[in-house]
Amino acid sequence: MGKTTGFLETARRENPYREADERLKDFEELHAALPVADRRGQASRCMDCGVPFCQSDYGCPLHNLIPEWNDLLWRGLDRAALERLLQTAPFPEFTGRVCPALCEKACNLANDGVTNRDNELYLIEQGFGQGWMVPQPPSERTGWRVAVAGSGPAGLAAAQRLNRLGHQVTVFERADRPGGLLMYGIPNMKLPKAVVDRRIRLLEAEGVAFTLNTEATAAAVAGFDAALLCGGARKPRALDVRGAEAGGVHFAVDYLTAATRSALSGEAPAISARDRDVIVVGGGDTGNDCVGTALRQGCRSVVQLEMLPAPPEGRTPRNPWPEWPRVLRTDYGQLEAIARQGHDPRVYETTVKSIAAGPDGRIVSLETVRLAASASGGFAPVPGSEVTRPCGLLLIAAGFVGCDERTLAAFGVAADARGRLCPADGSHHLTGRLFAAGDMRTGQSLVVRALADGRAAADEIDEWLRRSGA
Ligand SMILES: Cc1cc2nc3c(=O)[nH]c(=O)nc-3n(C[C@H](O)[C@H](O)[C@H](O)COP(=O)(O)OP(=O)(O)OC[C@H]3O[C@@H](n4cnc5c(N)ncnc54)[C@H](O)[C@@H]3O)c2cc1C
C-alpha cells in the first residue's frame, strides 16, 4: 500500500495559489494544478501507516478510502483510483476544492500530511476530462417518490443516493439556482459555479428532478412517500448594537450571494464594496470570504474584527493530533489583504459598540471597543479602549443560530434549543414521512459533513420505505 519510502523522498507540496495581485483581478479559481508527475509524487507520500486515521471519524466524515486511492494514483491507475474514491465520496469536485481536509491533519505525517484534497480534485477532474463521469441511472425503479427540500450539499447527496437506490426524487429549491451555499455563499474563486452546474446536469441525466424558485411546504410534498428537509442552518446571528439598522449594514451571505449573482450575470452587484472602507464582523471562514470578495470588488480598505483572542501558533497539549488543530491560520482573503494593504486585516479581542449613519441613513463609521476576559468567564468591554473607524460597508459574519422559521412553520415542526431539527435518538427521522439532514439537523457545519449526513439520511429513508411499505 503506497510507496513506503515516498514520504522520506518527496516533500509535501500543495496546488500553488495564483499570485495575489493576479487573482485579485478576477473571481476565477484561486489555485493552479500541479503537473501530473508531481501529483503522483504527492500520492506516493501516503505511506503504509497501518492505522489510517485519515479515514477515521477524526479524518473523514465520509470515511473515504484514502490510502487505497492514493496508492492507485501513485501507480498511474487514475480510473481505478477514481472508482475507489467515488465509492464513498458523492461529489469530490466540491470537497476537492472547499474541504478543510480534516484528513490531512489526522494523517500520520501530522503537520506534513499527504495532500489528499488536491489528489482528490485531480482524480475527479480527470474523470470529467476523460469522459469517465457518465450518468448512472438505476437499473430499476421502486415506484416510491421522495421529495427533498433544499439543494445544498446535503440535499444533493441524498438525492443522488435515493435516486441510485431506485426512488423517484424531486428536489425543491426556493432559490433560482440549485446548490445551496455551494452556489450562493461560497465564492466563485473557491468553487466555480460552472462546477456546481456540471454536477446538477449529471444528476438530472440520472433522473433527479429539480423544481426551482419553489418553497417546499407540507402541502407541496403531500403526494410523496417520504420528504427530507435539507434547508440548512441559515439564520444569521444579528449584531445587537445601536445603529445596526443603517443602510450599508448587511449579513455576509446576502453580500456573498449578490457578489455571485454579479459574477454570473456580469451586472453590477446589488451590494458593492467598491471604493468603500469595509469592516467585517467575524474572524472565521465566512468573514474571510467577505474579505476576499471585497478586495476583488475594489474596496478602499478592509478590517476583520474578531471577539476572541488570536489562536496559538501551534497545537496546545489539550488539542493533540489527530484532532483538528485549533491554531492560527491565514486564509486566502487575509493573505490577499496583506498583499494589498501591507498588514493583516484581523483585529482580535474587539467588537462593535455602535454604528453612526450620515444624513442619508447610510453607515459612515463605527465605534469599536476592546474586550478582555471578565471574572464571570465571559468577555467585557475595556473602558477607554473605544476607536472610531470609517466604514461604508459593514458585513456581519458572526455565525448562524439555526434553521429558518419559514421552513419550520411550513412543515409544522419545532427546532431544539440550538435551532436544529435533531431527533433525540440521533436518527434523521422527525415524524411520519418526514426526515431531516445536513446543517438543518446538525447546525452550521462543513460541506463534507452535510454530504455524509445527506447520504446517511437517504439510507435511513430507503430502509424505512422498504420496512413500512409506505
Ligand atoms: C459563506 C460560507 C462559506 C462556507 N465555506 C465553506 C467551505 O469552504 N468549506 C466547507 O466545508 N464548508 C463551508 N461552509 C459551510 C457549508 O457551506 C455548509 O455546511 C453546507 O452548505 C450545508 O449544506 P446543507 O445542504 O445542509 O445546507 P445549505 O447549503 O444551506 O442549503 C440549503 C438549501 O435549502 C434551501 N431551502 C431552505 N428552505 C427551503 C424550503 N422550505 N424549500 C425549498 N428550499 C429551501 C435554501 O435556499 C438552500 O439552497 C460555508 C458556509 C458559508 C455560509
Short mmCIF file of C-alpha atoms and ligand atoms in Angstrom, two decimals:
data_model
loop_
_atom_site.label_atom_id
_atom_site.label_comp_id
_atom_site.label_asym_id
_atom_site.label_seq_id
_atom_site.Cartn_x
_atom_site.Cartn_y
_atom_site.Cartn_z
CA MET A 1 0.00 0.00 0.00
CA GLY A 2 1.61 3.27 -1.08
CA LYS A 3 5.31 3.80 -1.58
CA THR A 4 6.75 3.06 1.83
CA THR A 5 9.65 5.50 1.38
CA GLY A 6 7.67 8.14 -0.54
CA PHE A 7 7.25 10.49 2.40
CA LEU A 8 11.01 10.40 3.01
CA GLU A 9 11.84 11.27 -0.60
CA THR A 10 9.17 13.82 -1.53
CA ALA A 11 8.18 16.95 0.38
CA ARG A 12 4.53 17.97 0.75
CA ARG A 13 3.53 20.37 -2.00
CA GLU A 14 0.04 21.83 -2.37
CA ASN A 15 -1.54 23.15 -5.53
CA PRO A 16 0.01 26.64 -5.70
CA TYR A 17 -2.05 29.80 -5.32
CA ARG A 18 -2.11 32.13 -8.30
CA GLU A 19 -0.21 35.32 -7.35
CA ALA A 20 -2.38 37.54 -5.12
CA ASP A 21 -2.05 40.58 -7.42
CA GLU A 22 -3.16 38.46 -10.36
CA ARG A 23 -6.08 36.64 -8.74
CA LEU A 24 -7.45 39.84 -7.19
CA LYS A 25 -8.34 40.99 -10.71
CA ASP A 26 -10.95 38.27 -11.16
CA PHE A 27 -13.27 35.77 -9.47
CA GLU A 28 -11.57 32.76 -11.09
CA GLU A 29 -10.14 29.78 -9.19
CA LEU A 30 -7.54 30.54 -6.53
CA HIS A 31 -5.20 27.68 -7.33
CA ALA A 32 -3.39 26.23 -10.32
CA ALA A 33 -2.88 22.46 -10.61
CA LEU A 34 0.48 20.74 -10.11
CA PRO A 35 1.91 18.83 -13.11
CA VAL A 36 0.75 15.19 -13.19
CA ALA A 37 4.19 13.76 -12.30
CA ASP A 38 4.26 15.91 -9.16
CA ARG A 39 0.73 14.84 -8.34
CA ARG A 40 1.76 11.18 -8.43
CA GLY A 41 4.75 12.07 -6.26
CA GLN A 42 2.38 13.61 -3.72
CA ALA A 43 0.23 10.46 -3.72
CA SER A 44 3.37 8.35 -3.18
CA ARG A 45 3.82 10.11 0.19
CA CYS A 46 0.86 8.12 1.54
CA MET A 47 2.80 5.53 3.48
CA ASP A 48 1.78 2.09 4.61
CA CYS A 49 0.91 3.51 8.01
CA GLY A 50 -1.17 0.61 9.29
CA VAL A 51 -3.79 2.70 11.08
CA PRO A 52 -5.03 5.33 8.63
CA PHE A 53 -6.55 7.98 10.88
CA CYS A 54 -7.34 9.97 7.71
CA GLN A 55 -10.36 7.75 7.05
CA SER A 56 -11.47 7.55 10.69
CA ASP A 57 -14.06 9.80 12.30
CA TYR A 58 -11.26 12.27 13.06
CA GLY A 59 -10.25 12.49 9.43
CA CYS A 60 -13.19 11.98 7.11
CA PRO A 61 -16.93 12.01 7.82
CA LEU A 62 -17.37 10.13 4.52
CA HIS A 63 -14.74 7.55 5.51
CA ASN A 64 -13.07 7.89 2.12
CA LEU A 65 -10.69 5.01 1.32
CA ILE A 66 -7.79 7.45 1.14
CA PRO A 67 -4.74 5.14 1.31
CA GLU A 68 -6.26 2.91 -1.37
CA TRP A 69 -6.86 5.64 -3.95
CA ASN A 70 -3.58 7.39 -3.16
CA ASP A 71 -1.81 4.11 -3.93
CA LEU A 72 -3.65 3.70 -7.24
CA LEU A 73 -2.98 7.34 -8.15
CA TRP A 74 0.72 6.93 -7.45
CA ARG A 75 0.77 3.84 -9.69
CA GLY A 76 -0.86 5.79 -12.54
CA LEU A 77 -4.15 3.90 -12.32
CA ASP A 78 -6.30 7.04 -12.30
CA ARG A 79 -9.56 5.47 -13.35
CA ALA A 80 -9.36 2.74 -10.73
CA ALA A 81 -8.41 5.36 -8.14
CA LEU A 82 -11.42 7.47 -9.10
CA GLU A 83 -13.75 4.48 -8.86
CA ARG A 84 -12.44 3.79 -5.38
CA LEU A 85 -12.92 7.45 -4.42
CA LEU A 86 -16.48 7.52 -5.75
CA GLN A 87 -17.45 4.55 -3.61
CA THR A 88 -17.75 6.90 -0.64
CA ALA A 89 -17.42 10.48 -1.95
CA PRO A 90 -20.52 11.72 -3.78
CA PHE A 91 -19.06 14.96 -5.15
CA PRO A 92 -15.23 15.05 -4.99
CA GLU A 93 -15.24 18.17 -7.19
CA PHE A 94 -16.78 20.09 -4.26
CA THR A 95 -14.77 18.60 -1.39
CA GLY A 96 -11.61 18.67 -3.54
CA ARG A 97 -11.99 22.46 -3.61
CA VAL A 98 -13.58 23.56 -0.35
CA CYS A 99 -12.98 20.86 2.25
CA PRO A 100 -10.73 21.99 5.11
CA ALA A 101 -9.30 18.46 4.78
CA LEU A 102 -9.59 17.15 8.31
CA CYS A 103 -7.92 14.02 6.87
CA GLU A 104 -4.67 15.85 6.16
CA LYS A 105 -4.41 16.99 9.77
CA ALA A 106 -5.23 13.48 11.04
CA CYS A 107 -2.60 11.94 8.71
CA ASN A 108 0.20 10.01 10.40
CA LEU A 109 2.58 12.51 8.81
CA ALA A 110 0.99 15.03 11.20
CA ASN A 111 1.92 18.61 10.18
CA ASP A 112 3.22 17.33 6.88
CA GLY A 113 0.12 15.31 5.89
CA VAL A 114 -0.49 13.91 2.40
CA THR A 115 -2.25 16.37 0.05
CA ASN A 116 -5.44 14.28 -0.09
CA ARG A 117 -7.68 17.19 -1.08
CA ASP A 118 -5.59 18.15 -4.12
CA ASN A 119 -5.21 14.47 -5.04
CA GLU A 120 -8.99 14.03 -4.87
CA LEU A 121 -9.50 17.08 -7.06
CA TYR A 122 -7.06 15.77 -9.64
CA LEU A 123 -8.88 12.43 -9.82
CA ILE A 124 -12.38 13.86 -10.27
CA GLU A 125 -11.25 16.45 -12.82
CA GLN A 126 -9.52 13.62 -14.71
CA GLY A 127 -12.86 11.79 -14.53
CA PHE A 128 -14.79 14.65 -16.09
CA GLY A 129 -11.99 15.50 -18.55
CA GLN A 130 -11.60 11.92 -19.78
CA GLY A 131 -15.36 11.36 -20.12
CA TRP A 132 -15.46 8.76 -17.34
CA MET A 133 -18.19 10.62 -15.43
CA VAL A 134 -21.30 9.34 -17.14
CA PRO A 135 -24.85 9.25 -15.72
CA GLN A 136 -25.59 6.25 -13.51
CA PRO A 137 -29.37 5.87 -13.54
CA PRO A 138 -30.79 2.98 -11.51
CA SER A 139 -31.44 -0.25 -13.39
CA GLU A 140 -34.98 -0.38 -12.00
CA ARG A 141 -37.37 1.92 -10.16
CA THR A 142 -39.05 1.12 -6.84
CA GLY A 143 -42.14 3.21 -7.54
CA TRP A 144 -41.63 5.26 -4.37
CA ARG A 145 -41.40 9.04 -4.65
CA VAL A 146 -39.21 11.12 -2.32
CA ALA A 147 -39.20 14.91 -2.01
CA VAL A 148 -36.03 16.70 -0.93
CA ALA A 149 -36.44 20.26 0.37
CA GLY A 150 -33.25 22.21 -0.29
CA SER A 151 -30.49 21.62 -2.85
CA GLY A 152 -27.36 22.27 -0.78
CA PRO A 153 -24.74 19.53 -0.42
CA ALA A 154 -26.94 17.54 1.98
CA GLY A 155 -29.95 17.61 -0.36
CA LEU A 156 -27.85 16.81 -3.43
CA ALA A 157 -26.04 13.90 -1.74
CA ALA A 158 -29.32 12.47 -0.51
CA ALA A 159 -30.95 12.93 -3.93
CA GLN A 160 -28.10 11.13 -5.68
CA ARG A 161 -28.23 8.19 -3.29
CA LEU A 162 -32.03 7.87 -3.19
CA ASN A 163 -32.18 8.04 -6.97
CA ARG A 164 -29.49 5.40 -7.41
CA LEU A 165 -31.45 3.19 -4.97
CA GLY A 166 -34.32 3.40 -7.46
CA HIS A 167 -36.60 6.01 -5.88
CA GLN A 168 -38.04 8.87 -7.93
CA VAL A 169 -36.58 12.06 -6.41
CA THR A 170 -37.75 15.65 -6.76
CA VAL A 171 -35.60 18.39 -5.21
CA PHE A 172 -37.44 21.59 -4.30
CA GLU A 173 -35.29 24.72 -4.09
CA ARG A 174 -36.52 28.19 -3.16
CA ALA A 175 -33.60 29.90 -4.94
CA ASP A 176 -33.33 30.37 -8.70
CA ARG A 177 -30.31 28.04 -8.93
CA PRO A 178 -29.59 24.75 -7.17
CA GLY A 179 -26.58 24.19 -4.89
CA GLY A 180 -27.45 25.91 -1.59
CA LEU A 181 -24.33 27.52 -0.12
CA LEU A 182 -22.26 25.83 -2.84
CA MET A 183 -23.97 28.21 -5.27
CA TYR A 184 -24.88 31.27 -3.19
CA GLY A 185 -22.45 31.55 -0.29
CA ILE A 186 -19.08 30.02 -1.10
CA PRO A 187 -17.47 32.47 -3.55
CA ASN A 188 -16.74 31.58 -7.17
CA MET A 189 -12.96 31.72 -6.68
CA LYS A 190 -13.21 28.89 -4.15
CA LEU A 191 -15.84 26.91 -6.03
CA PRO A 192 -16.62 27.96 -9.63
CA LYS A 193 -20.35 27.85 -10.25
CA ALA A 194 -19.82 26.02 -13.54
CA VAL A 195 -18.59 23.10 -11.40
CA VAL A 196 -21.88 23.08 -9.47
CA ASP A 197 -23.92 23.32 -12.69
CA ARG A 198 -21.93 20.43 -14.22
CA ARG A 199 -22.95 18.16 -11.32
CA ILE A 200 -26.59 19.25 -11.46
CA ARG A 201 -26.71 18.31 -15.16
CA LEU A 202 -25.32 14.88 -14.30
CA LEU A 203 -27.90 14.38 -11.54
CA GLU A 204 -30.66 15.39 -13.94
CA ALA A 205 -29.34 12.93 -16.52
CA GLU A 206 -29.52 10.23 -13.83
CA GLY A 207 -33.20 11.04 -13.26
CA VAL A 208 -33.31 13.56 -10.38
CA ALA A 209 -35.89 16.32 -10.97
CA PHE A 210 -35.24 19.89 -9.76
CA THR A 211 -38.07 22.31 -9.08
CA LEU A 212 -36.53 25.77 -8.63
CA ASN A 213 -37.96 29.03 -7.29
CA THR A 214 -40.27 26.85 -5.21
CA GLU A 215 -40.82 26.78 -1.49
CA ALA A 216 -41.21 23.24 -0.14
CA THR A 217 -44.16 23.01 2.26
CA ALA A 218 -46.18 20.20 3.78
CA ALA A 219 -48.77 20.75 1.05
CA ALA A 220 -46.17 20.74 -1.76
CA VAL A 221 -44.80 17.34 -0.69
CA ALA A 222 -48.17 15.78 0.21
CA GLY A 223 -48.11 13.39 -2.76
CA PHE A 224 -44.68 11.95 -1.89
CA ASP A 225 -43.97 8.77 0.08
CA ALA A 226 -41.26 10.49 2.13
CA ALA A 227 -39.83 14.01 2.44
CA LEU A 228 -36.34 15.00 3.53
CA LEU A 229 -35.76 18.52 4.88
CA CYS A 230 -32.30 19.86 3.96
CA GLY A 231 -32.96 23.57 4.36
CA GLY A 232 -29.63 24.43 6.03
CA ALA A 233 -28.93 26.45 9.18
CA ARG A 234 -29.22 29.81 7.54
CA LYS A 235 -30.47 32.11 10.29
CA PRO A 236 -27.61 34.58 10.87
CA ARG A 237 -26.58 35.84 14.30
CA ALA A 238 -27.55 39.53 14.33
CA LEU A 239 -25.45 42.44 15.56
CA ASP A 240 -27.27 43.86 18.54
CA VAL A 241 -25.85 47.39 18.69
CA ARG A 242 -27.10 50.96 18.35
CA GLY A 243 -27.41 52.00 14.68
CA ALA A 244 -27.47 48.46 13.20
CA GLU A 245 -30.47 49.38 11.02
CA ALA A 246 -28.32 51.82 8.95
CA GLY A 247 -28.01 51.39 5.20
CA GLY A 248 -24.84 49.56 4.18
CA VAL A 249 -25.08 47.01 7.02
CA HIS A 250 -25.54 43.51 5.58
CA PHE A 251 -25.32 39.87 6.54
CA ALA A 252 -22.37 38.06 4.96
CA VAL A 253 -24.40 35.53 2.96
CA ASP A 254 -26.58 38.29 1.44
CA TYR A 255 -23.42 40.12 0.37
CA LEU A 256 -21.73 36.97 -0.98
CA THR A 257 -24.92 35.98 -2.82
CA ALA A 258 -25.07 39.39 -4.50
CA ALA A 259 -21.39 39.02 -5.48
CA THR A 260 -22.00 35.60 -7.06
CA ARG A 261 -25.09 36.84 -8.91
CA SER A 262 -22.97 39.66 -10.30
CA ALA A 263 -20.11 37.32 -11.26
CA LEU A 264 -22.63 35.08 -13.08
CA SER A 265 -24.59 37.84 -14.83
CA GLY A 266 -21.83 40.37 -15.47
CA GLU A 267 -24.07 43.06 -13.97
CA ALA A 268 -23.07 45.36 -11.12
CA PRO A 269 -23.57 43.73 -7.69
CA ALA A 270 -26.63 44.75 -5.66
CA ILE A 271 -24.28 45.27 -2.69
CA SER A 272 -20.81 46.55 -3.57
CA ALA A 273 -17.59 47.21 -1.66
CA ARG A 274 -16.16 49.39 -4.42
CA ASP A 275 -14.34 52.45 -3.02
CA ARG A 276 -15.67 51.73 0.46
CA ASP A 277 -13.96 51.15 3.79
CA VAL A 278 -15.22 47.69 4.63
CA ILE A 279 -15.45 46.19 8.10
CA VAL A 280 -16.26 42.52 8.53
CA VAL A 281 -17.55 41.35 11.91
CA GLY A 282 -16.37 37.78 12.46
CA GLY A 283 -12.90 36.33 12.10
CA GLY A 284 -13.96 32.94 10.70
CA ASP A 285 -14.09 31.42 7.23
CA THR A 286 -17.23 33.29 6.13
CA GLY A 287 -15.56 36.55 7.20
CA ASN A 288 -12.51 35.59 5.18
CA ASP A 289 -14.69 35.03 2.10
CA CYS A 290 -16.08 38.55 2.61
CA VAL A 291 -12.54 39.97 2.81
CA GLY A 292 -11.52 38.24 -0.45
CA THR A 293 -14.71 39.35 -2.21
CA ALA A 294 -14.46 42.98 -1.01
CA LEU A 295 -10.86 43.18 -2.26
CA ARG A 296 -11.91 41.87 -5.68
CA GLN A 297 -14.67 44.48 -5.84
CA GLY A 298 -12.11 47.25 -5.22
CA CYS A 299 -12.74 48.26 -1.61
CA ARG A 300 -10.65 51.13 -0.19
CA SER A 301 -9.70 49.20 2.94
CA VAL A 302 -10.80 46.10 4.80
CA VAL A 303 -10.71 45.25 8.51
CA GLN A 304 -11.90 41.96 10.08
CA LEU A 305 -12.99 42.10 13.72
CA GLU A 306 -12.83 39.04 15.96
CA MET A 307 -14.09 38.90 19.55
CA LEU A 308 -11.78 36.09 20.63
CA PRO A 309 -8.02 36.29 21.17
CA ALA A 310 -5.77 35.13 18.30
CA PRO A 311 -5.38 31.33 18.37
CA PRO A 312 -1.96 29.89 19.25
CA GLU A 313 0.66 29.35 16.51
CA GLY A 314 0.92 25.63 17.28
CA ARG A 315 -1.12 22.88 18.94
CA THR A 316 -1.62 23.08 22.70
CA PRO A 317 -1.41 19.94 24.89
CA ARG A 318 -5.24 19.97 25.07
CA ASN A 319 -5.53 19.78 21.29
CA PRO A 320 -3.34 16.83 20.27
CA TRP A 321 -3.00 15.06 16.92
CA PRO A 322 -5.15 13.60 15.27
CA GLU A 323 -7.72 16.23 16.29
CA TRP A 324 -8.33 19.20 14.03
CA PRO A 325 -5.69 21.76 15.08
CA ARG A 326 -7.21 24.90 16.59
CA VAL A 327 -4.29 27.11 15.57
CA LEU A 328 -3.76 30.42 13.79
CA ARG A 329 -4.45 30.05 10.09
CA THR A 330 -4.14 32.74 7.47
CA ASP A 331 -6.56 32.06 4.65
CA TYR A 332 -6.60 33.33 1.06
CA GLY A 333 -8.56 36.54 1.74
CA GLN A 334 -6.33 37.52 4.63
CA LEU A 335 -3.22 36.77 2.51
CA GLU A 336 -4.64 38.96 -0.24
CA ALA A 337 -5.35 41.78 2.25
CA ILE A 338 -1.77 41.54 3.50
CA ALA A 339 -0.51 41.72 -0.11
CA ARG A 340 -2.77 44.71 -0.87
CA GLN A 341 -2.66 46.65 2.43
CA GLY A 342 0.65 45.53 3.90
CA HIS A 343 -0.94 44.23 7.11
CA ASP A 344 -3.25 41.52 8.37
CA PRO A 345 -6.90 42.70 8.28
CA ARG A 346 -7.72 40.86 11.53
CA VAL A 347 -8.15 42.78 14.78
CA TYR A 348 -8.64 40.42 17.73
CA GLU A 349 -10.49 40.84 21.03
CA THR A 350 -12.54 43.67 19.53
CA THR A 351 -16.19 44.18 18.78
CA VAL A 352 -18.60 46.85 17.53
CA LYS A 353 -20.01 49.23 20.12
CA SER A 354 -22.18 51.48 17.95
CA ILE A 355 -22.80 52.46 14.34
CA ALA A 356 -23.06 56.03 13.03
CA ALA A 357 -25.03 56.91 9.88
CA GLY A 358 -24.95 60.02 7.68
CA PRO A 359 -27.96 62.22 6.80
CA ASP A 360 -28.96 59.70 4.10
CA GLY A 361 -29.19 56.90 6.70
CA ARG A 362 -26.09 55.11 5.37
CA ILE A 363 -23.32 53.94 7.64
CA VAL A 364 -20.30 56.29 7.76
CA SER A 365 -18.35 54.98 10.74
CA LEU A 366 -18.48 52.70 13.70
CA GLU A 367 -17.06 52.66 17.16
CA THR A 368 -15.19 49.53 18.24
CA VAL A 369 -14.16 48.53 21.74
CA ARG A 370 -11.58 46.09 23.00
CA LEU A 371 -12.72 43.06 25.02
CA ALA A 372 -10.99 41.37 27.92
CA ALA A 373 -11.78 38.17 29.82
CA SER A 374 -14.13 39.00 32.68
CA ALA A 375 -14.29 37.49 36.16
CA SER A 376 -17.58 35.76 35.23
CA GLY A 377 -15.83 33.79 32.48
CA GLY A 378 -17.11 35.85 29.51
CA PHE A 379 -15.71 38.95 27.83
CA ALA A 380 -16.23 42.54 28.95
CA PRO A 381 -15.51 45.85 27.17
CA VAL A 382 -12.33 47.62 28.28
CA PRO A 383 -13.30 51.19 29.30
CA GLY A 384 -11.46 53.86 27.32
CA SER A 385 -10.44 51.47 24.51
CA GLU A 386 -13.01 52.82 22.02
CA VAL A 387 -11.81 53.58 18.48
CA THR A 388 -13.83 55.28 15.71
CA ARG A 389 -13.27 53.65 12.33
CA PRO A 390 -14.51 54.89 8.94
CA CYS A 391 -16.91 52.35 7.43
CA GLY A 392 -19.01 52.45 4.26
CA LEU A 393 -19.96 48.76 4.29
CA LEU A 394 -20.37 46.60 7.37
CA LEU A 395 -20.63 42.87 6.82
CA ILE A 396 -21.87 40.64 9.63
CA ALA A 397 -20.27 37.19 9.57
CA ALA A 398 -20.89 36.32 13.20
CA GLY A 399 -22.18 32.78 12.70
CA PHE A 400 -25.58 31.14 12.41
CA VAL A 401 -28.19 30.31 15.02
CA GLY A 402 -30.15 27.54 13.34
CA CYS A 403 -32.68 26.84 10.64
CA ASP A 404 -35.11 29.43 9.38
CA GLU A 405 -38.58 29.69 10.89
CA ARG A 406 -40.29 29.77 7.49
CA THR A 407 -39.45 26.12 6.78
CA LEU A 408 -40.30 25.03 10.34
CA ALA A 409 -43.73 26.67 10.08
CA ALA A 410 -44.32 25.26 6.60
CA PHE A 411 -43.87 21.72 7.93
CA GLY A 412 -45.30 22.24 11.42
CA VAL A 413 -42.09 21.08 13.12
CA ALA A 414 -40.20 22.64 16.04
CA ALA A 415 -36.45 23.13 16.36
CA ASP A 416 -34.46 22.32 19.53
CA ALA A 417 -32.85 24.97 21.75
CA ARG A 418 -29.95 25.29 19.27
CA GLY A 419 -32.23 25.84 16.29
CA ARG A 420 -31.75 22.33 14.86
CA LEU A 421 -34.14 19.62 13.70
CA CYS A 422 -32.26 16.95 15.55
CA PRO A 423 -34.23 13.88 16.73
CA ALA A 424 -33.23 12.86 20.27
CA ASP A 425 -32.44 9.29 19.16
CA GLY A 426 -29.68 10.52 16.83
CA SER A 427 -31.58 9.43 13.70
CA HIS A 428 -32.82 11.56 10.81
CA HIS A 429 -36.46 10.62 11.30
CA LEU A 430 -38.60 13.53 12.55
CA THR A 431 -42.14 12.21 12.38
CA GLY A 432 -44.40 10.30 9.96
CA ARG A 433 -42.93 10.60 6.46
CA LEU A 434 -40.64 13.49 7.43
CA PHE A 435 -36.83 13.31 7.79
CA ALA A 436 -34.08 15.95 8.18
CA ALA A 437 -30.38 16.15 7.23
CA GLY A 438 -27.40 18.47 6.80
CA ASP A 439 -26.92 21.76 8.63
CA MET A 440 -30.63 21.77 9.41
CA ARG A 441 -30.06 18.72 11.63
CA THR A 442 -26.50 19.35 12.85
CA GLY A 443 -26.26 23.14 12.88
CA GLN A 444 -23.93 25.09 10.54
CA SER A 445 -21.03 22.79 9.73
CA LEU A 446 -18.98 21.72 6.72
CA VAL A 447 -19.75 20.58 3.19
CA VAL A 448 -18.22 17.16 3.84
CA ARG A 449 -20.39 16.68 6.95
CA ALA A 450 -23.51 17.76 5.07
CA LEU A 451 -22.69 15.24 2.32
CA ALA A 452 -22.20 12.44 4.84
CA ASP A 453 -25.40 13.36 6.65
CA GLY A 454 -27.42 13.52 3.41
CA ARG A 455 -26.20 10.06 2.42
CA ALA A 456 -26.97 8.64 5.86
CA ALA A 457 -30.49 10.10 5.73
CA ALA A 458 -31.03 8.60 2.28
CA ASP A 459 -30.13 5.14 3.57
CA GLU A 460 -32.48 5.63 6.52
CA ILE A 461 -35.34 6.66 4.23
CA ASP A 462 -34.67 3.73 1.92
CA GLU A 463 -34.80 1.31 4.84
CA TRP A 464 -37.94 2.98 6.23
CA LEU A 465 -39.72 2.79 2.86
CA ARG A 466 -38.85 -0.88 2.41
CA ARG A 467 -39.80 -1.70 6.02
CA SER A 468 -43.03 0.25 6.16
CA GLY A 469 -44.05 -0.37 2.56
CA ALA A 470 -45.05 3.33 2.69
C1 LIG B 1 -20.10 31.85 3.29
C2 LIG B 1 -19.91 30.42 3.64
C3 LIG B 1 -18.76 29.76 3.19
C4 LIG B 1 -18.56 28.44 3.52
N1 LIG B 1 -17.43 27.82 3.07
C5 LIG B 1 -17.22 26.52 3.36
C6 LIG B 1 -16.05 25.86 2.88
O1 LIG B 1 -15.19 26.47 2.25
N2 LIG B 1 -15.91 24.54 3.17
C7 LIG B 1 -16.84 23.83 3.88
O2 LIG B 1 -16.67 22.63 4.07
N3 LIG B 1 -17.96 24.44 4.34
C8 LIG B 1 -18.17 25.76 4.09
N4 LIG B 1 -19.30 26.39 4.56
C9 LIG B 1 -20.33 25.57 5.26
C10 LIG B 1 -21.15 24.77 4.23
O3 LIG B 1 -21.42 25.56 3.10
C11 LIG B 1 -22.45 24.25 4.85
O4 LIG B 1 -22.13 23.49 5.99
C12 LIG B 1 -23.23 23.39 3.85
O5 LIG B 1 -23.51 24.09 2.66
C13 LIG B 1 -24.54 22.89 4.46
O6 LIG B 1 -25.25 22.18 3.49
P1 LIG B 1 -26.84 21.99 3.57
O7 LIG B 1 -27.20 21.24 2.36
O8 LIG B 1 -27.20 21.42 4.89
O9 LIG B 1 -27.46 23.46 3.54
P2 LIG B 1 -27.32 24.70 2.56
O10 LIG B 1 -26.07 24.63 1.76
O11 LIG B 1 -27.50 25.90 3.42
O12 LIG B 1 -28.54 24.56 1.55
C14 LIG B 1 -29.87 24.67 1.99
C15 LIG B 1 -30.74 24.98 0.79
O13 LIG B 1 -32.10 24.80 1.16
C16 LIG B 1 -32.90 25.80 0.55
N5 LIG B 1 -34.14 25.87 1.31
C17 LIG B 1 -34.31 26.16 2.62
N6 LIG B 1 -35.60 26.01 2.98
C18 LIG B 1 -36.26 25.63 1.86
C19 LIG B 1 -37.62 25.33 1.58
N7 LIG B 1 -38.57 25.38 2.53
N8 LIG B 1 -37.96 25.00 0.31
C20 LIG B 1 -37.03 24.93 -0.66
N9 LIG B 1 -35.72 25.21 -0.45
C21 LIG B 1 -35.35 25.55 0.81
C22 LIG B 1 -32.03 27.02 0.62
O14 LIG B 1 -32.42 28.00 -0.32
C23 LIG B 1 -30.66 26.42 0.29
O15 LIG B 1 -30.42 26.42 -1.10
C24 LIG B 1 -19.52 27.74 4.28
C25 LIG B 1 -20.66 28.40 4.76
C26 LIG B 1 -20.84 29.73 4.45
C27 LIG B 1 -22.04 30.45 4.99
#
